[in-house]
XYZ file of C-alpha atoms in Angstrom:
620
model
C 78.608 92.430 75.588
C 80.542 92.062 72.478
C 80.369 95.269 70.178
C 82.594 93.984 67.157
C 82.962 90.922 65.025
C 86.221 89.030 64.948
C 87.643 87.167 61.675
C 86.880 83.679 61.511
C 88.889 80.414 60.547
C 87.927 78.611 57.626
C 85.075 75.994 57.746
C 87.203 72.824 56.239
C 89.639 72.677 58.705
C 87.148 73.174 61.644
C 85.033 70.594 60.669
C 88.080 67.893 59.898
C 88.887 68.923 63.587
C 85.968 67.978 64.537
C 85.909 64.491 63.415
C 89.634 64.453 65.003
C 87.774 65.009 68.354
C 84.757 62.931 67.992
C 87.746 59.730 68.196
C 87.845 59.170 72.042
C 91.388 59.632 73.347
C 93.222 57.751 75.853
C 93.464 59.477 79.163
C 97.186 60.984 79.324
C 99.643 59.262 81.303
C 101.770 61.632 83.444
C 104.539 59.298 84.520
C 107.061 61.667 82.400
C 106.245 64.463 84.718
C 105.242 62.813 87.954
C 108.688 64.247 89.525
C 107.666 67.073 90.692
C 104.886 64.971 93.096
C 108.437 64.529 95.135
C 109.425 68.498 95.290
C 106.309 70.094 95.210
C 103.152 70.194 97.308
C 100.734 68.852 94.450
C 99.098 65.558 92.748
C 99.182 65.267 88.971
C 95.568 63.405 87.729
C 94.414 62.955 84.167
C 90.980 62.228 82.993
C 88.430 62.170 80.264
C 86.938 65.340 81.281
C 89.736 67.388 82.452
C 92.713 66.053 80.520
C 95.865 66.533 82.391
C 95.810 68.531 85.495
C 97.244 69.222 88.849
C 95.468 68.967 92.054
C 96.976 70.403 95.921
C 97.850 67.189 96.813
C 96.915 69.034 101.038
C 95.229 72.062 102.070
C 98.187 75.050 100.577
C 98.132 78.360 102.299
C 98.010 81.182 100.301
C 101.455 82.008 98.950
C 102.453 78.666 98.772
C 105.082 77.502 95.569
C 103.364 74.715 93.617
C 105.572 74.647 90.806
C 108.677 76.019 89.005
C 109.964 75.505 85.955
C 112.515 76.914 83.446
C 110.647 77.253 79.660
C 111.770 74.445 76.710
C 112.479 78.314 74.624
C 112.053 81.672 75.455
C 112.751 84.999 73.911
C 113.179 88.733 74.743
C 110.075 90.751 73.499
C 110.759 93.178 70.830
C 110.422 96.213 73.306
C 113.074 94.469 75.731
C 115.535 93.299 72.832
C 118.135 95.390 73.645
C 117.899 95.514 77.796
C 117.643 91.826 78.421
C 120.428 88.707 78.274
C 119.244 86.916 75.176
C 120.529 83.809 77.390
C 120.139 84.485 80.907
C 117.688 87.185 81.084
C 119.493 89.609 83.171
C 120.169 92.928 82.091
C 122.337 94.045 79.517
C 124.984 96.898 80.368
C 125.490 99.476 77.941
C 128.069 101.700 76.204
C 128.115 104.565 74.242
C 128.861 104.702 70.609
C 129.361 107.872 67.922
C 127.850 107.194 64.436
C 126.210 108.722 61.521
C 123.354 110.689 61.816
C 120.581 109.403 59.142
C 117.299 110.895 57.340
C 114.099 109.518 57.577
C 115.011 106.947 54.845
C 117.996 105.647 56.775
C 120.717 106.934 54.877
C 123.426 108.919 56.188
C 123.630 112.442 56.822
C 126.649 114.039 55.480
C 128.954 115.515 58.107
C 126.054 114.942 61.078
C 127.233 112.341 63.900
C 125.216 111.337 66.998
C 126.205 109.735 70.306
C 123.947 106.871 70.609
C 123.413 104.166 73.903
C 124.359 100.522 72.410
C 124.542 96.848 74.429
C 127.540 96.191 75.590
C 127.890 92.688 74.045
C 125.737 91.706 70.988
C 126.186 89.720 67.992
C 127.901 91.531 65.268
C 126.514 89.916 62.550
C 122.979 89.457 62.906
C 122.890 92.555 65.409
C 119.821 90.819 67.243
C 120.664 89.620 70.118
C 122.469 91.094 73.009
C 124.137 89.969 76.074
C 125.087 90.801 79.551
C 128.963 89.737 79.310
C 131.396 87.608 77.179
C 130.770 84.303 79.177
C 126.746 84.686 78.439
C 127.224 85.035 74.614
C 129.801 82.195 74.133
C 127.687 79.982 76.116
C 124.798 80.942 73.703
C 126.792 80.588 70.757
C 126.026 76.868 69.839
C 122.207 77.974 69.910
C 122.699 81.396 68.515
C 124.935 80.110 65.373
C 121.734 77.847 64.145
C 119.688 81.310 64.363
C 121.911 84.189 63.308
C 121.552 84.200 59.884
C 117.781 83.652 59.670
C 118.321 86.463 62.913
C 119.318 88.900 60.371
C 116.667 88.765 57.808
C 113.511 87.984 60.544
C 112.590 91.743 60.531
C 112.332 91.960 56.727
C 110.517 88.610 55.883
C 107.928 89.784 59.166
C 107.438 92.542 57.260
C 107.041 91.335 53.668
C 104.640 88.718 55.054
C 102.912 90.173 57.299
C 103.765 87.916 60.151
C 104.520 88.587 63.722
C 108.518 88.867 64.070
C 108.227 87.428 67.556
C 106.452 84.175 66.314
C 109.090 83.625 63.548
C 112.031 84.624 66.575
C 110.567 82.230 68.954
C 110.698 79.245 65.572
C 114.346 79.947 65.782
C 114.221 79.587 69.098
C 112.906 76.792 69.640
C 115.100 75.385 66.895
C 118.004 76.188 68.617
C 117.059 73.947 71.577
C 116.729 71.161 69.568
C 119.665 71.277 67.646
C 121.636 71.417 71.123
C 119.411 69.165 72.724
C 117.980 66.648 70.334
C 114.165 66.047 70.105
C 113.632 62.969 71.564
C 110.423 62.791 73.073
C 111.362 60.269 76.095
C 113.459 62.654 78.368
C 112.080 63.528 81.591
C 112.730 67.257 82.928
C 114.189 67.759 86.516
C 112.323 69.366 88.786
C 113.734 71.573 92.288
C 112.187 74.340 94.137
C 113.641 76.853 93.117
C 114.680 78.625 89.782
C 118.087 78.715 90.917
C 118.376 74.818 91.068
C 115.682 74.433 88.394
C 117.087 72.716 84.924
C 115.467 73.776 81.808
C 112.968 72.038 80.559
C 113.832 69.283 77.639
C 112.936 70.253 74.035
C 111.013 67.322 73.371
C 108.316 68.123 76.631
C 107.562 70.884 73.578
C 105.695 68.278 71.487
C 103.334 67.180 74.206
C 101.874 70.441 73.454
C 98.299 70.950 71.386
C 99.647 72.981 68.394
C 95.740 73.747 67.368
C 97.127 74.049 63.889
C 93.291 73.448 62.429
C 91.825 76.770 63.832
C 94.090 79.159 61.798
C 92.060 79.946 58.568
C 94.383 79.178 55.151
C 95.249 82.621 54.535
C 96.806 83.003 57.923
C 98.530 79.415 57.887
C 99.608 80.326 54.073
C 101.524 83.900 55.260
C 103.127 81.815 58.147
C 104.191 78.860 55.534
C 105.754 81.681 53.036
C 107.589 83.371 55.773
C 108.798 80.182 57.911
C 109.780 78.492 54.182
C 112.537 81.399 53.574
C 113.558 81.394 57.706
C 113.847 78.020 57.714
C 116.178 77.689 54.360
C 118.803 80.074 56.475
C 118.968 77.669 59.146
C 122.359 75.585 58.802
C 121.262 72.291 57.133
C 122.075 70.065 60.172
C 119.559 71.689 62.269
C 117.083 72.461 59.854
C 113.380 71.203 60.211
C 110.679 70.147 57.459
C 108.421 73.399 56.756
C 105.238 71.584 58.183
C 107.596 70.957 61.508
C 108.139 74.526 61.754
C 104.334 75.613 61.309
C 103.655 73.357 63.875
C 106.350 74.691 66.019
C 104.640 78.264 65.780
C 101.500 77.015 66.570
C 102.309 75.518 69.484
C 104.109 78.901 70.701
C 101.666 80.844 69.689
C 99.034 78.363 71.558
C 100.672 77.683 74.451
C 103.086 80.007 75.288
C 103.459 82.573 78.889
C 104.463 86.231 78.879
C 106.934 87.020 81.689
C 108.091 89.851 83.508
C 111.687 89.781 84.980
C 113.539 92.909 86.342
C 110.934 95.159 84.645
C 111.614 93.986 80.825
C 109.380 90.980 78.958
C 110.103 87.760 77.634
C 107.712 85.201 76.402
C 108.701 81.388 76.819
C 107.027 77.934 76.136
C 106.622 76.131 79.936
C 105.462 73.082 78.623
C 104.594 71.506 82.336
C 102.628 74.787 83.071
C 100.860 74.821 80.142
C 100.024 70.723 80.295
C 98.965 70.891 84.083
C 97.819 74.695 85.221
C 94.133 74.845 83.727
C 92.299 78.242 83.364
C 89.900 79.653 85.121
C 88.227 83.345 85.571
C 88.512 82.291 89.526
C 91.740 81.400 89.581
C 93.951 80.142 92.549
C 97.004 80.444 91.447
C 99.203 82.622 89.586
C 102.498 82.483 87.302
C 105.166 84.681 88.114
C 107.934 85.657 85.990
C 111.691 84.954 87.871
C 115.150 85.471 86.993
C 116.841 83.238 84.278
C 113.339 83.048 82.182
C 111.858 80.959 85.035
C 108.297 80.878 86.075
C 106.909 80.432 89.795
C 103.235 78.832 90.414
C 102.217 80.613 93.875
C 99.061 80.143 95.555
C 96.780 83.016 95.059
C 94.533 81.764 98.595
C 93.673 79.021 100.696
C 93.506 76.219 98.463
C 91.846 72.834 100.493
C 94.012 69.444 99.627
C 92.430 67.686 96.018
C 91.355 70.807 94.516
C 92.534 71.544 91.019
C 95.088 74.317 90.515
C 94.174 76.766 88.299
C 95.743 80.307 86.686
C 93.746 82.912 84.351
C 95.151 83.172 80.716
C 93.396 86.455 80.368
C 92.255 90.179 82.256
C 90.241 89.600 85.195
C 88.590 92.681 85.017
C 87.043 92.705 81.934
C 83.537 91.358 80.123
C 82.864 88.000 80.191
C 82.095 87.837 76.196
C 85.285 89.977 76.069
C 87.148 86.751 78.079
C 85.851 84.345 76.747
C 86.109 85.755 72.566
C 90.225 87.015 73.640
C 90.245 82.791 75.054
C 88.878 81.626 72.026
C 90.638 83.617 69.491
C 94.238 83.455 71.384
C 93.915 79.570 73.236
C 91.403 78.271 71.491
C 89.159 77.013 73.935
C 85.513 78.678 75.201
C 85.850 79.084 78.867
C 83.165 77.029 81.169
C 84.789 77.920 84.450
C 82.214 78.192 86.985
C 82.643 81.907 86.912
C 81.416 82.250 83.047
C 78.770 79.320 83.578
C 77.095 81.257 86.444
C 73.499 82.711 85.109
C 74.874 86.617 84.481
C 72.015 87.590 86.767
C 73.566 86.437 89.384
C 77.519 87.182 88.799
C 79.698 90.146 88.933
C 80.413 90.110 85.831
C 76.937 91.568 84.912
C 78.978 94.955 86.484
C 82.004 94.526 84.119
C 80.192 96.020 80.738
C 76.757 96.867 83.134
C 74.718 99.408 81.196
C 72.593 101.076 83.961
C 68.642 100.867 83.338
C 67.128 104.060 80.817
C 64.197 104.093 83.258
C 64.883 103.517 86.879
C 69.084 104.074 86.150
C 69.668 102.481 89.056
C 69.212 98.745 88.092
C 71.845 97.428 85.000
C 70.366 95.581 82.356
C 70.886 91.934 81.594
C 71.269 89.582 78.883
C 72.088 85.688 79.367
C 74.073 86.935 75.637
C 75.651 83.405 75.058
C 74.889 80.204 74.232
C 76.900 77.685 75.884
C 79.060 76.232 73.353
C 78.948 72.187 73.058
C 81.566 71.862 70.030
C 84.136 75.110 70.011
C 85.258 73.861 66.439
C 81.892 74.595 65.131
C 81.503 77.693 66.743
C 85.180 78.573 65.287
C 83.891 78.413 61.529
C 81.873 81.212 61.983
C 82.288 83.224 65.497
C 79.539 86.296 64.097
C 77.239 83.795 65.328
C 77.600 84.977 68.819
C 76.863 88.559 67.393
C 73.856 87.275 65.552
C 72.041 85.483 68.824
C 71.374 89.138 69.863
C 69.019 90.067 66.659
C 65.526 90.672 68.360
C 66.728 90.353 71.887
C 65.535 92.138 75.003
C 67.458 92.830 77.981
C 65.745 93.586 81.156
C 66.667 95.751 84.058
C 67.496 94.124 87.216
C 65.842 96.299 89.548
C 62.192 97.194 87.616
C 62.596 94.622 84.363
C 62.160 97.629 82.151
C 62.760 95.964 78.989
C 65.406 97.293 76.059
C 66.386 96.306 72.609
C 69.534 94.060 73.196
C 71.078 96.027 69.798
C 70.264 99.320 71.229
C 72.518 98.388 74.563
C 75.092 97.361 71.796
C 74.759 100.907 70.376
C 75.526 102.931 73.776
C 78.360 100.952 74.416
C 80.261 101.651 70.780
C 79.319 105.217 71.711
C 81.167 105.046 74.674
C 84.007 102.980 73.435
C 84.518 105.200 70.872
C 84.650 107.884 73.132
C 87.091 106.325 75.427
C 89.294 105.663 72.264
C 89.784 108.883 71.158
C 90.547 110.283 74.145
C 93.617 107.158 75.076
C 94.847 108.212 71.351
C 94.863 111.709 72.527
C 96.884 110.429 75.303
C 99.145 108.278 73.376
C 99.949 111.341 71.502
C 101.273 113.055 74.491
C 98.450 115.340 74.595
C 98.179 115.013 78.492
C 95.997 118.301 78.996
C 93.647 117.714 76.295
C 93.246 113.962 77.330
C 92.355 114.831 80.895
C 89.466 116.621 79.390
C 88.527 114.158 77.455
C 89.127 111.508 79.540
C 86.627 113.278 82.359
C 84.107 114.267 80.094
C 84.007 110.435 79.062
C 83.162 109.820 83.196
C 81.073 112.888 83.338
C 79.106 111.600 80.574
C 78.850 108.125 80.737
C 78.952 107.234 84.956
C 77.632 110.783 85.983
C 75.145 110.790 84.153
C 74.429 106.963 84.949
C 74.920 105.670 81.717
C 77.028 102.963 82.696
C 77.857 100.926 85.872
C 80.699 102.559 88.030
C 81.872 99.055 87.379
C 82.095 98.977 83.772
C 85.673 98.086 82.606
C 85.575 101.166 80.241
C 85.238 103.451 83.076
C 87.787 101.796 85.085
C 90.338 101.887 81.941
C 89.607 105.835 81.894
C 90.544 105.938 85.522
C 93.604 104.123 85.046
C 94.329 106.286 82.259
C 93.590 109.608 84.416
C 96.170 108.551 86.787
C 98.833 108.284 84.127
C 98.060 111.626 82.610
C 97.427 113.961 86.105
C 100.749 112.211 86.774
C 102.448 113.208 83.877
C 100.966 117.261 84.411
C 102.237 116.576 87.957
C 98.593 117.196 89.566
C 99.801 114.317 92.070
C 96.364 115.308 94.522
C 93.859 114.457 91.206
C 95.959 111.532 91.019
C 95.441 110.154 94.205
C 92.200 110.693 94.097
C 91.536 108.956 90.481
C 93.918 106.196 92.075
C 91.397 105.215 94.982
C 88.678 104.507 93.094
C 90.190 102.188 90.727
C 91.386 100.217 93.988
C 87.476 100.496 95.347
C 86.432 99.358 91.868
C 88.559 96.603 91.546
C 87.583 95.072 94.496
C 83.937 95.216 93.539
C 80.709 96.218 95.573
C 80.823 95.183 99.075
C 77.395 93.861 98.727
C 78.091 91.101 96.370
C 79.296 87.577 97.321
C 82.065 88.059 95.153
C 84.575 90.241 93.446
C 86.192 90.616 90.201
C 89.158 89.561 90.987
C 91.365 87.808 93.531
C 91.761 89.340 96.681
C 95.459 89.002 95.847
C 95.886 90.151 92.392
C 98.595 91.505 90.787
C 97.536 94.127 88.750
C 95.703 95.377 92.214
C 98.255 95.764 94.376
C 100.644 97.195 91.619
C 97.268 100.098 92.011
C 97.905 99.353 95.584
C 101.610 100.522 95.553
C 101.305 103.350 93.367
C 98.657 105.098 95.524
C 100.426 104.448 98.961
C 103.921 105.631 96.649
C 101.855 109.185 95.763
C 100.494 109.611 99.507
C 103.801 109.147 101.061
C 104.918 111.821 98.766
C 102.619 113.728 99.567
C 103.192 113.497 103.487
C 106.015 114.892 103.096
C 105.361 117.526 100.698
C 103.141 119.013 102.814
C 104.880 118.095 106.574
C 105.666 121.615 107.086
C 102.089 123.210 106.942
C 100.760 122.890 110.778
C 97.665 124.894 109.806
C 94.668 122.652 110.753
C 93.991 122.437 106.933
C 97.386 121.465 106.521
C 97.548 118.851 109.239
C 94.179 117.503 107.892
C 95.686 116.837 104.373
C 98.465 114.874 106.146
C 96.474 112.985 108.519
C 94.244 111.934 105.117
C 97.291 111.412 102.963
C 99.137 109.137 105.869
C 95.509 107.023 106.932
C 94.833 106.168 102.800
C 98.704 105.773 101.993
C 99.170 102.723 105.056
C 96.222 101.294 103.904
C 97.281 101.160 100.801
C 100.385 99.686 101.268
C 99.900 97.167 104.127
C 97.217 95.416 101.578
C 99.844 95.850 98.736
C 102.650 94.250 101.008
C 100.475 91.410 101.820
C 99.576 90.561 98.481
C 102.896 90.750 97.342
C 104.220 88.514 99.918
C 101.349 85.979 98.712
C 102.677 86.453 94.631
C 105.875 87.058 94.945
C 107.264 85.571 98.406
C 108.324 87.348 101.791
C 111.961 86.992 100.738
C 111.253 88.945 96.753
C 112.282 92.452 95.613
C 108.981 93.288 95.324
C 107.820 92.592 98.776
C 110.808 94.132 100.218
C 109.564 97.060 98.407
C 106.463 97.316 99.387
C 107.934 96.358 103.339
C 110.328 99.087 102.831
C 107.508 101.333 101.605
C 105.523 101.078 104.461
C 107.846 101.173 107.060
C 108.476 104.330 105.803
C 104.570 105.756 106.110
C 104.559 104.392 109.404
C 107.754 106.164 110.236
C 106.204 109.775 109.126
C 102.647 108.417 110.811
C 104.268 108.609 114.069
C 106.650 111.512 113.491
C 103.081 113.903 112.849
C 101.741 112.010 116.171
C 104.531 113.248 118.345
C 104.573 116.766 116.545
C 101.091 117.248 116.265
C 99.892 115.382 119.343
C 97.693 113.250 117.900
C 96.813 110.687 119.907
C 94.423 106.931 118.925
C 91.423 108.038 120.567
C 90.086 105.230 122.871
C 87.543 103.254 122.255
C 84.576 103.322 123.724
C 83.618 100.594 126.529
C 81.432 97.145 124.651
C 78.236 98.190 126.571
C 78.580 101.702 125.419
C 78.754 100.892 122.433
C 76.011 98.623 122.113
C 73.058 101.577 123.548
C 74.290 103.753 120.083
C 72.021 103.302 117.894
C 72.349 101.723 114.920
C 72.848 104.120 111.535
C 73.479 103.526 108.316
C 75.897 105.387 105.886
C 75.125 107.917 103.408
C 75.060 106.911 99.853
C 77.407 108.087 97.636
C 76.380 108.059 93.683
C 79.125 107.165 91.315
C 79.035 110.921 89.876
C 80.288 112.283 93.529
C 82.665 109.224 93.522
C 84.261 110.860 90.050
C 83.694 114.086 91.244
């Protein structure tokens, strides 16, 4: 249920984009990328409906690699600039460096010097971009030497325009590949199976991109054509491109491009197969994963049967479906119709993700079927309040007793608990960890104990997530734990409904997964020297939740990341290590599996049903 109204893009261009789509296109041919049919498991298919996408071309196990591919253009995010090979993507080696302390205002302090941690090899004249050796940067230089001088003033026309500095980098970027490269259109990338032997992919696969161009409203597009004008007049005149080339070049990054995680920093790169082929979908079956040299893997997320499309999620899982689909249609332009956000919210899980529990019965949560399907997104693009205006004189109605509520009062309670939530996470951003855990579990206290909101709501779960951080950070390790456990429970959903949130492989999950079978080892062997039956009690708990924990995160990773990755090996290494201290408290404490109990005998118990637990005693 949306609570705020985003910015909309002006009604001219929408509605010249939608006579551009009322012409019927010709179904895409995909013999320039029909190479990968020979190294990979899959089937590429285009149609009216779908547009281009890839199908298993036989039934895939989970963990299976569909796809790899090496992005047309990537760059370092702007937290990772000076920790990550602006060519390679490995990580850049340091050295230290004594220079003038300055003020506030930059200048120099008189007399003051500091001892400051600089990359080893950078570019001394634009000072933005930094490698991990000699051989990286002079390999980089042909690219680099078209971008270095617009390099150096990026930060200060970002700033004067108000423009994103990592959408007039990745410009620059991308006009680096084609000076080296050309831009013919006609060149067909190589595809292997594996990043190692993967090429990278050719500029002009770039252009088969939707740049979306007629969704950004004029003030937007006229901040982007100021900037990109005075970037584009430092480029050296052989490589330089026509201004409405290089809007269209942003666009298309900004569109279509993948975040990826490699050795723990970020990049973000344009994977033009990936982004042609690998459709969304809020169910998704696959997943992209970020791999050395600014590669991307497309692994199997489950059992996928043989002509079934292939599909990855562009946005958070675990999150409102108005919230999904809004971030989709503001960021990708496109309103999701997967089957998961066509479903009547009556009957999906996502009723739990912003569920505000019933005022009467507060058992049932209330629903309302908020959105409209949308036939023509361009029309809904000229003036996206419209989705907050279909809830004017709305009811929602409980699930459980149809008590009936004012849709605008539901919208009320949950600003009063996002604010809430807010200004405790700024109290945490400020390093306030004490008074943040208050906060933070007077928010739960107030809003799931007292059954304001479903122990499912993605607000509750984001305070949970938080409370891990902070009892981390005031080394209450136990609280931790505890906070830790239910965000894995919640994440995985009720165990009543026919399905869950998220994939049962997910890798946000088992990163929850790790951390909590991480904190239990700890605390196995924190506490392995108290044999008092309290004591051995904490340990038995602490080694029981800690394997489970980590054989679930050690199969997921194996299914995201491969048996063979750093991360698996991990998470093997991990739990090889509970198991160890699991049977080193058997043998000193005696502990034995206790049999079980003969098939007949169990069958004449009778049959009982477990307690229920309300979500305050979950948070309690």
């Amino acid at each position: 249920m949306a609570a705020t109204t985003e910015p909309t893009v002006d009604a001219n261009a929408a509605q010249s984009a939608i006579k551009k789509k009322k012409a019927k296109k010709a179904v895409a041919d995909n013999t320039k990328y029909q190479g990968v049919q020979d190294v990979m498991p899959i089937t590429l298919k285009s149609s009216h409906a779908k547009g281009r996408h890839a199908v298993a071309s036989k039934d895939l196990e989970a963990g299976t690699l569909v796809a790899v591919e090496k992005a047309a253009a990537a760059i370092v995010r702007n937290q990772s600039f000076i920790s990550m090979c602006h060519r390679c993507f490995g990580p850049v080696p340091t050295k230290t460096q004594t220079r003038n302390k300055t003020d506030a205002s930059g200048k120099a302090i008189e007399g003051q010097k500091e001892t400051v941690s600089v990359p080893a090899h950078s570019c001394g004249t634009c000072k933005m971009a930094a490698y991990c050796s000699e051989a990286c940067m002079k390999q980089h230089s042909a690219e680099h030497g078209v971008q270095c001088a617009a390099l150096a003033k990026c930060n200060t026309i970002a700033t004067t325009h108000n423009v994103p500095l990592e959408n007039l980098r990745a410009v620059l970027a991308l006009i680096g590949r084609r000076a080296v490269q050309g831009d013919s259109a006609d060149k067909k990338p190589e595809f292997a199976g594996s990043a190692a032997a993967s090429q990278q992919t050719p500029y002009g696969c770039v252009l088969d991109l939707n740049a979306n161009r007629h969704y950004l409203d004029r003030s937007s597009i006229k901040q982007l054509q100021t900037a990109l004008r005075e970037v584009v007049a430092l480029v050296p005149e052989s490589a330089r491109v026509s201004l409405s080339e290089a809007v269209e070049l942003a666009c298309i990054f900004s569109t279509n491009h993948h975040q990826a995680a490699v050795n723990g920093q970020q990049l973000m790169g344009v994977y033009p197969f990936s982004a042609l082929y690998f459709h969304h979908s809020c169910t998704p079956n696959c997943v992209f994963v970020g791999e050395a040299g600014g590669s991307i893997y497309v692994r199997t997320l489950s059992d996928v049967p043989a002509d079934t499309a292939l599909t990855v999620s562009y946005a958070d899982l675990f999150q409102p479906r108005e919230q999904r689909r809004r971030e989709l249609l503001l960021t990708r332009h496109f309103w999701c119709k997967c089957r998961r956000c066509s479903q009547p919210l009556s009957q999906s899980i996502d009723r739990l993700m912003d569920g505000i529990q019933c005022t009467k019965c507060r058992h049932g949560v209330m629903i309302f079927e908020e959105t409209k399907e949308v036939e023509d997104i361009n029309e809904l693009m000229t003036d996206i309040s419209a989705l907050d205006q279909e809830i004017q004189g709305k009811f929602a109605e409980c699930e459980s007793c149809q008590t009936k509520l004012e849709v605008t009062r539901l919208v009320e309670i949950l600003k009063e608990a996002i604010l809430s939530y807010s200004t405790a996470h700024q109290t945490m951003q400020r390093g306030d960890f004490d008074g943040a855990r208050l906060q933070l579990e007077a928010f739960i206290d107030s809003f799931e104990g007292k059954r304001v909101l479903s122990p499912y709501n993605a607000y509750l779960i984001n305070a949970y997530v938080a409370l891990i951080r902070v009892c981390t950070q005031l080394n209450d390790v136990g609280r931790a734990i505890r906070y830790n456990s239910i965000v894995v429970e919640r994440m995985l959903g009720p165990s009543d409904e026919t399905s869950m949130p998220i994939p049962k492989h997910y890798p946000r999950l088992a990163e929850y997964q790790m951390s909590l079978g991480d904190m239990c080892l700890k605390q196995v062997k924190k506490n392995a020297g108290n044999r008092t039956p309290a004591g051995r009690s904490v340990v038995r708990r602490y080694l029981k939740e800690g394997r489970a924990a980590l054989e679930a995160a050690y199969k997921s990773r194996v299914v995201i990341f491969g048996a063979e990755s750093p991360r698996a090996i991990e998470a093997k290494r991990l739990l090889d290590s509970v198991k160890k201290e699991q049977d080193e408290f058997a043998r000193a404490t005696g502990d034995k599996k206790k049999p079980k109990k003969p098939k007949q005998e169990q069958a004449t118990q009778p049959a009982t049903s477990a307690p229920a637990v309300s979500a305050s005693a979950t948070s309690a």
